[in-house]
Amino acid sequence: MHKNKDFPVWLKSLFVILGFLLLFYLADVLTFLYSDWKHLLPRNRYLNNLSWFSLRIGLIVLFTSLLVRGNVLHALGLDRRFLQGMALAFVFTLPMLTGPSLFYGFNSNISFYDIWLYGFHAAFWEELLMRSFLFGLLFRYLRRGFIPAGLLAAVFFGMGHVYQGNDFLSALMAFLVTAMGSLWYSWLYIEWRNNAGINIGLHLFMNLSWVIWDLQGGAAGEAWPNVFRAVTIALSIVYTVKVICKKQGFAVNKSVLWINAGDGGRAEG
């Protein structure tokens, strides 16, 4: 973080939160500013979505560069061992990717665009914004505690999935499930020493399990998909505790719960 006494930590924290809100509601902001801003994007749906994706990611990188000195990729958890995290995430999600074949049919209507949009785009964008930018910068660089930073990300992550509910109860379940999932993602991100690959990979392959199989129920899901999801979560937790934490110690401990009094979570794994 820049050693600039003119910008206290609380002001930098406010910048992160306001920047997050702008990015989170970017489509609404653009709609407010322009009566028909979508005409600025290409008509081809692939180029259109790629342009939208590039704009989102570019703004995250820009806002991060205004706060963090040096390697922005490092600040966002995209540098070291990213592919290793993605590969292990694939292994953890094998129960979700293969288990539904016992009870559900293959989604014959799936397209490459569906895989891109609901898989890679959604996972990369949401994890980079929620985990690396909002939670990561607050916890790692601005020394906000794991609980307040994690809960803030969890609330917005849950809010972003309430649309999957058909009524109040199902919307509430979608919120609670994804909010708890956000805390799990945040914990993994820090224990893996800020490796966004584990979060993006898990999010990507878990989303794909809903796309490639004819599953229903959104984030809350049905019984069997939730069983396979529970196995995936258990595998990731057991491996993290038995391998990562056993080797390097717990990065999330009592010294970082309310105020990050540790090393800022910046150590590499």
Coordinates of C-alpha atoms in Angstrom, one line a residue:
M1 CA 0.0 0.0 0.0
H2 CA 1.3 3.5 -0.7
K3 CA 2.9 5.1 2.2
N4 CA 0.9 8.3 1.9
K5 CA -0.1 10.0 5.1
D6 CA -2.6 12.2 3.3
F7 CA -4.8 9.1 2.8
P8 CA -5.6 7.3 6.1
V9 CA -6.7 3.7 6.2
W10 CA -10.3 4.5 6.7
L11 CA -10.4 6.6 3.6
K12 CA -8.7 3.9 1.6
S13 CA -11.2 1.4 3.0
L14 CA -14.0 3.7 1.9
F15 CA -12.5 3.9 -1.6
V16 CA -12.5 0.1 -1.9
I17 CA -16.1 -0.2 -0.7
L18 CA -17.3 2.6 -3.1
G19 CA -15.3 1.1 -5.9
F20 CA -16.9 -2.2 -5.3
L21 CA -20.4 -0.8 -5.2
L22 CA -19.7 1.0 -8.5
L23 CA -18.6 -2.3 -10.1
F24 CA -21.3 -4.4 -8.4
Y25 CA -24.0 -2.1 -9.8
L26 CA -22.1 -1.1 -13.0
A27 CA -25.0 -2.1 -15.4
D28 CA -27.5 -0.1 -13.4
V29 CA -25.1 2.9 -13.3
L30 CA -24.6 2.7 -17.1
T31 CA -28.3 2.4 -17.6
F32 CA -28.9 5.5 -15.5
L33 CA -26.2 7.5 -17.4
Y34 CA -27.3 6.4 -20.9
S35 CA -30.8 5.8 -22.2
D36 CA -29.5 3.0 -24.4
W37 CA -25.8 2.3 -23.6
K38 CA -25.9 -1.3 -24.9
H39 CA -25.6 -0.1 -28.5
L40 CA -22.0 0.8 -27.7
L41 CA -21.3 -3.0 -27.5
P42 CA -20.9 -5.3 -30.4
R43 CA -24.0 -7.1 -31.7
N44 CA -22.4 -10.5 -31.7
R45 CA -23.2 -12.1 -28.3
Y46 CA -19.7 -13.5 -27.9
L47 CA -18.0 -10.2 -28.6
N48 CA -20.6 -8.4 -26.6
N49 CA -20.0 -10.5 -23.5
L50 CA -16.3 -10.4 -24.0
S51 CA -16.4 -6.6 -24.1
W52 CA -18.5 -6.5 -21.0
F53 CA -16.2 -8.9 -19.2
S54 CA -13.1 -6.9 -20.3
L55 CA -14.6 -3.7 -19.0
R56 CA -15.4 -5.2 -15.6
I57 CA -12.0 -6.8 -15.2
G58 CA -10.2 -3.7 -16.5
L59 CA -11.9 -1.5 -13.9
I60 CA -11.0 -3.9 -11.1
V61 CA -7.3 -3.8 -12.2
L62 CA -7.5 0.0 -12.5
F63 CA -9.0 0.6 -9.0
T64 CA -6.5 -1.9 -7.5
S65 CA -3.6 -0.1 -9.1
L66 CA -4.7 3.2 -7.5
L67 CA -4.4 1.6 -4.0
V68 CA -1.6 -1.0 -4.2
R69 CA 2.0 -0.4 -5.0
G70 CA 3.7 -2.8 -7.3
N71 CA 2.3 -6.0 -8.8
V72 CA -1.4 -5.7 -9.2
L73 CA -1.7 -9.4 -10.2
H74 CA -0.1 -10.3 -6.8
A75 CA -2.6 -8.0 -5.0
L76 CA -5.5 -9.8 -6.7
G77 CA -4.1 -13.3 -6.1
L78 CA -3.5 -14.0 -9.7
D79 CA 0.3 -14.5 -9.8
R80 CA 1.9 -17.5 -8.1
R81 CA 0.5 -21.0 -8.2
F82 CA -2.8 -19.9 -9.8
L83 CA -2.9 -23.0 -12.1
Q84 CA -2.1 -25.3 -9.2
G85 CA -5.2 -23.9 -7.4
M86 CA -7.3 -24.4 -10.5
A87 CA -6.1 -28.0 -10.9
L88 CA -6.9 -28.9 -7.3
A89 CA -10.2 -27.2 -7.5
F90 CA -11.1 -29.5 -10.4
V91 CA -10.2 -32.5 -8.3
F92 CA -12.3 -31.3 -5.4
T93 CA -15.3 -30.7 -7.6
L94 CA -15.2 -34.1 -9.4
P95 CA -18.1 -35.4 -7.1
M96 CA -20.2 -32.5 -8.5
L97 CA -19.1 -32.9 -12.1
T98 CA -19.7 -36.7 -12.2
G99 CA -22.1 -37.6 -9.4
P100 CA -25.2 -36.1 -11.0
S101 CA -24.9 -38.6 -13.9
L102 CA -26.4 -41.2 -11.6
F103 CA -29.6 -39.3 -11.2
Y104 CA -29.9 -36.7 -13.9
G105 CA -29.7 -36.5 -17.6
F106 CA -27.1 -34.6 -19.6
N107 CA -28.1 -31.1 -20.7
S108 CA -28.4 -31.5 -24.4
N109 CA -29.0 -27.8 -25.0
I110 CA -25.7 -26.7 -23.5
S111 CA -23.6 -24.5 -25.7
F112 CA -20.1 -23.1 -25.6
Y113 CA -21.6 -19.7 -24.8
D114 CA -23.4 -21.2 -21.7
I115 CA -20.1 -22.6 -20.5
W116 CA -18.4 -19.3 -21.0
L117 CA -21.1 -17.1 -19.5
Y118 CA -22.3 -19.2 -16.5
G119 CA -18.9 -20.9 -16.0
F120 CA -15.8 -18.9 -16.6
H121 CA -17.3 -15.4 -16.9
A122 CA -19.4 -15.6 -13.7
A123 CA -16.7 -17.4 -11.7
F124 CA -13.8 -15.2 -12.7
W125 CA -15.7 -11.9 -12.4
E126 CA -17.5 -12.7 -9.1
E127 CA -14.4 -14.1 -7.4
L128 CA -12.1 -11.3 -8.5
L129 CA -14.6 -8.7 -7.4
M130 CA -15.9 -10.2 -4.2
R131 CA -12.8 -12.1 -2.9
S132 CA -9.7 -10.5 -4.4
F133 CA -10.9 -6.9 -4.5
L134 CA -13.4 -6.3 -1.8
F135 CA -12.5 -8.9 0.8
G136 CA -8.8 -9.3 -0.2
L137 CA -7.8 -5.6 -0.2
L138 CA -9.7 -4.8 3.0
F139 CA -8.2 -7.8 4.8
R140 CA -4.7 -8.1 3.3
Y141 CA -3.8 -4.4 2.8
L142 CA -6.0 -2.4 5.0
R143 CA -6.0 -4.8 7.9
R144 CA -9.7 -5.1 8.4
G145 CA -10.5 -8.2 10.3
F146 CA -11.6 -11.5 8.7
I147 CA -15.0 -11.3 10.3
P148 CA -16.1 -7.8 9.2
A149 CA -14.4 -8.0 5.8
G150 CA -15.7 -11.6 5.2
L151 CA -19.3 -10.7 6.3
L152 CA -19.4 -7.7 4.1
A153 CA -18.4 -9.8 1.0
A154 CA -20.8 -12.5 2.1
V155 CA -23.8 -10.1 2.3
F156 CA -23.2 -8.8 -1.2
F157 CA -22.4 -12.2 -2.6
G158 CA -25.8 -13.5 -1.2
M159 CA -27.6 -10.4 -2.5
G160 CA -26.3 -11.2 -6.0
H161 CA -28.0 -14.6 -5.9
V162 CA -31.5 -13.9 -4.5
Y163 CA -32.8 -13.7 -8.0
Q164 CA -32.5 -17.5 -8.1
G165 CA -35.4 -17.8 -5.7
N166 CA -39.0 -18.1 -7.0
D167 CA -40.5 -16.8 -3.7
F168 CA -39.4 -15.2 -0.4
L169 CA -38.4 -18.5 1.2
S170 CA -36.4 -19.8 -1.8
A171 CA -34.8 -16.4 -2.2
L172 CA -33.8 -16.4 1.5
M173 CA -32.3 -19.8 1.1
A174 CA -30.3 -18.8 -2.0
F175 CA -29.0 -15.8 0.0
L176 CA -28.0 -17.8 3.0
V177 CA -26.4 -20.6 1.0
T178 CA -24.3 -18.3 -1.1
A179 CA -23.4 -16.0 1.9
M180 CA -22.1 -19.0 3.8
G181 CA -20.3 -20.1 0.6
S182 CA -18.7 -16.7 0.4
L183 CA -17.2 -17.1 3.9
W184 CA -15.9 -20.5 2.8
Y185 CA -14.3 -19.0 -0.3
S186 CA -12.8 -16.2 1.8
W187 CA -11.3 -18.6 4.2
L188 CA -9.8 -20.7 1.4
Y189 CA -8.4 -17.7 -0.3
I190 CA -6.4 -16.6 2.8
E191 CA -5.3 -20.1 3.9
W192 CA -4.1 -20.8 0.3
R193 CA -2.0 -17.6 0.8
N194 CA -4.1 -15.5 -1.5
N195 CA -4.3 -17.9 -4.4
A196 CA -7.3 -16.8 -6.4
G197 CA -7.0 -20.0 -8.5
I198 CA -8.6 -22.1 -5.8
N199 CA -11.6 -19.8 -5.5
I200 CA -12.1 -19.2 -9.2
G201 CA -11.6 -22.9 -9.9
L202 CA -14.1 -24.1 -7.4
H203 CA -16.7 -21.5 -8.4
L204 CA -16.1 -22.3 -12.1
F205 CA -16.5 -26.1 -11.8
M206 CA -19.3 -25.9 -9.4
N207 CA -21.2 -23.7 -11.7
L208 CA -20.5 -26.0 -14.6
S209 CA -22.0 -28.9 -12.8
W210 CA -25.3 -27.1 -12.9
V211 CA -24.8 -26.2 -16.6
I212 CA -23.8 -29.6 -18.0
W213 CA -26.4 -31.6 -16.0
D214 CA -30.1 -30.9 -16.0
L215 CA -30.2 -29.7 -12.4
Q216 CA -32.8 -27.4 -10.8
G217 CA -33.1 -25.2 -7.8
G218 CA -30.4 -22.6 -8.3
A219 CA -28.0 -21.9 -5.5
A220 CA -30.1 -23.7 -2.9
G221 CA -30.4 -26.7 -5.1
E222 CA -32.1 -30.1 -4.8
A223 CA -31.2 -33.0 -2.4
W224 CA -28.6 -34.9 -4.5
P225 CA -26.7 -32.0 -6.0
N226 CA -26.4 -30.7 -2.4
V227 CA -24.9 -34.0 -1.3
F228 CA -22.3 -33.8 -4.0
R229 CA -21.7 -30.1 -3.2
A230 CA -21.2 -31.0 0.5
V231 CA -18.6 -33.7 -0.5
T232 CA -16.8 -31.1 -2.6
I233 CA -16.7 -28.6 0.3
A234 CA -15.6 -31.3 2.7
L235 CA -12.7 -32.3 0.4
S236 CA -11.5 -28.8 0.1
I237 CA -11.6 -28.2 3.8
V238 CA -9.9 -31.4 4.8
Y239 CA -7.1 -30.9 2.2
T240 CA -6.6 -27.3 3.2
V241 CA -6.4 -28.2 6.9
K242 CA -4.3 -31.4 6.5
V243 CA -1.9 -30.1 3.8
I244 CA -1.9 -26.3 3.5
C245 CA -2.4 -25.3 7.2
K246 CA -0.4 -28.2 8.6
K247 CA 2.6 -27.1 6.5
Q248 CA 2.3 -23.3 6.9
G249 CA 0.0 -22.8 9.9
F250 CA -3.4 -21.3 10.0
A251 CA -3.5 -17.8 8.4
V252 CA -6.9 -17.2 9.8
N253 CA -6.5 -17.2 13.5
K254 CA -7.7 -15.2 16.6
S255 CA -5.2 -12.4 15.8
V256 CA -6.9 -11.5 12.5
L257 CA -10.6 -12.0 13.3
W258 CA -11.7 -8.5 14.1
I259 CA -8.5 -6.5 13.2
N260 CA -5.8 -8.0 11.0
A261 CA -2.9 -7.8 13.5
G262 CA -0.9 -10.4 11.6
D263 CA 1.1 -10.0 8.4
G264 CA -1.8 -8.7 6.5
G265 CA -2.3 -12.0 4.8
R266 CA 0.3 -11.2 2.2
A267 CA 2.6 -14.1 2.7
E268 CA 2.9 -16.4 -0.3
G269 CA 2.0 -20.1 -0.2

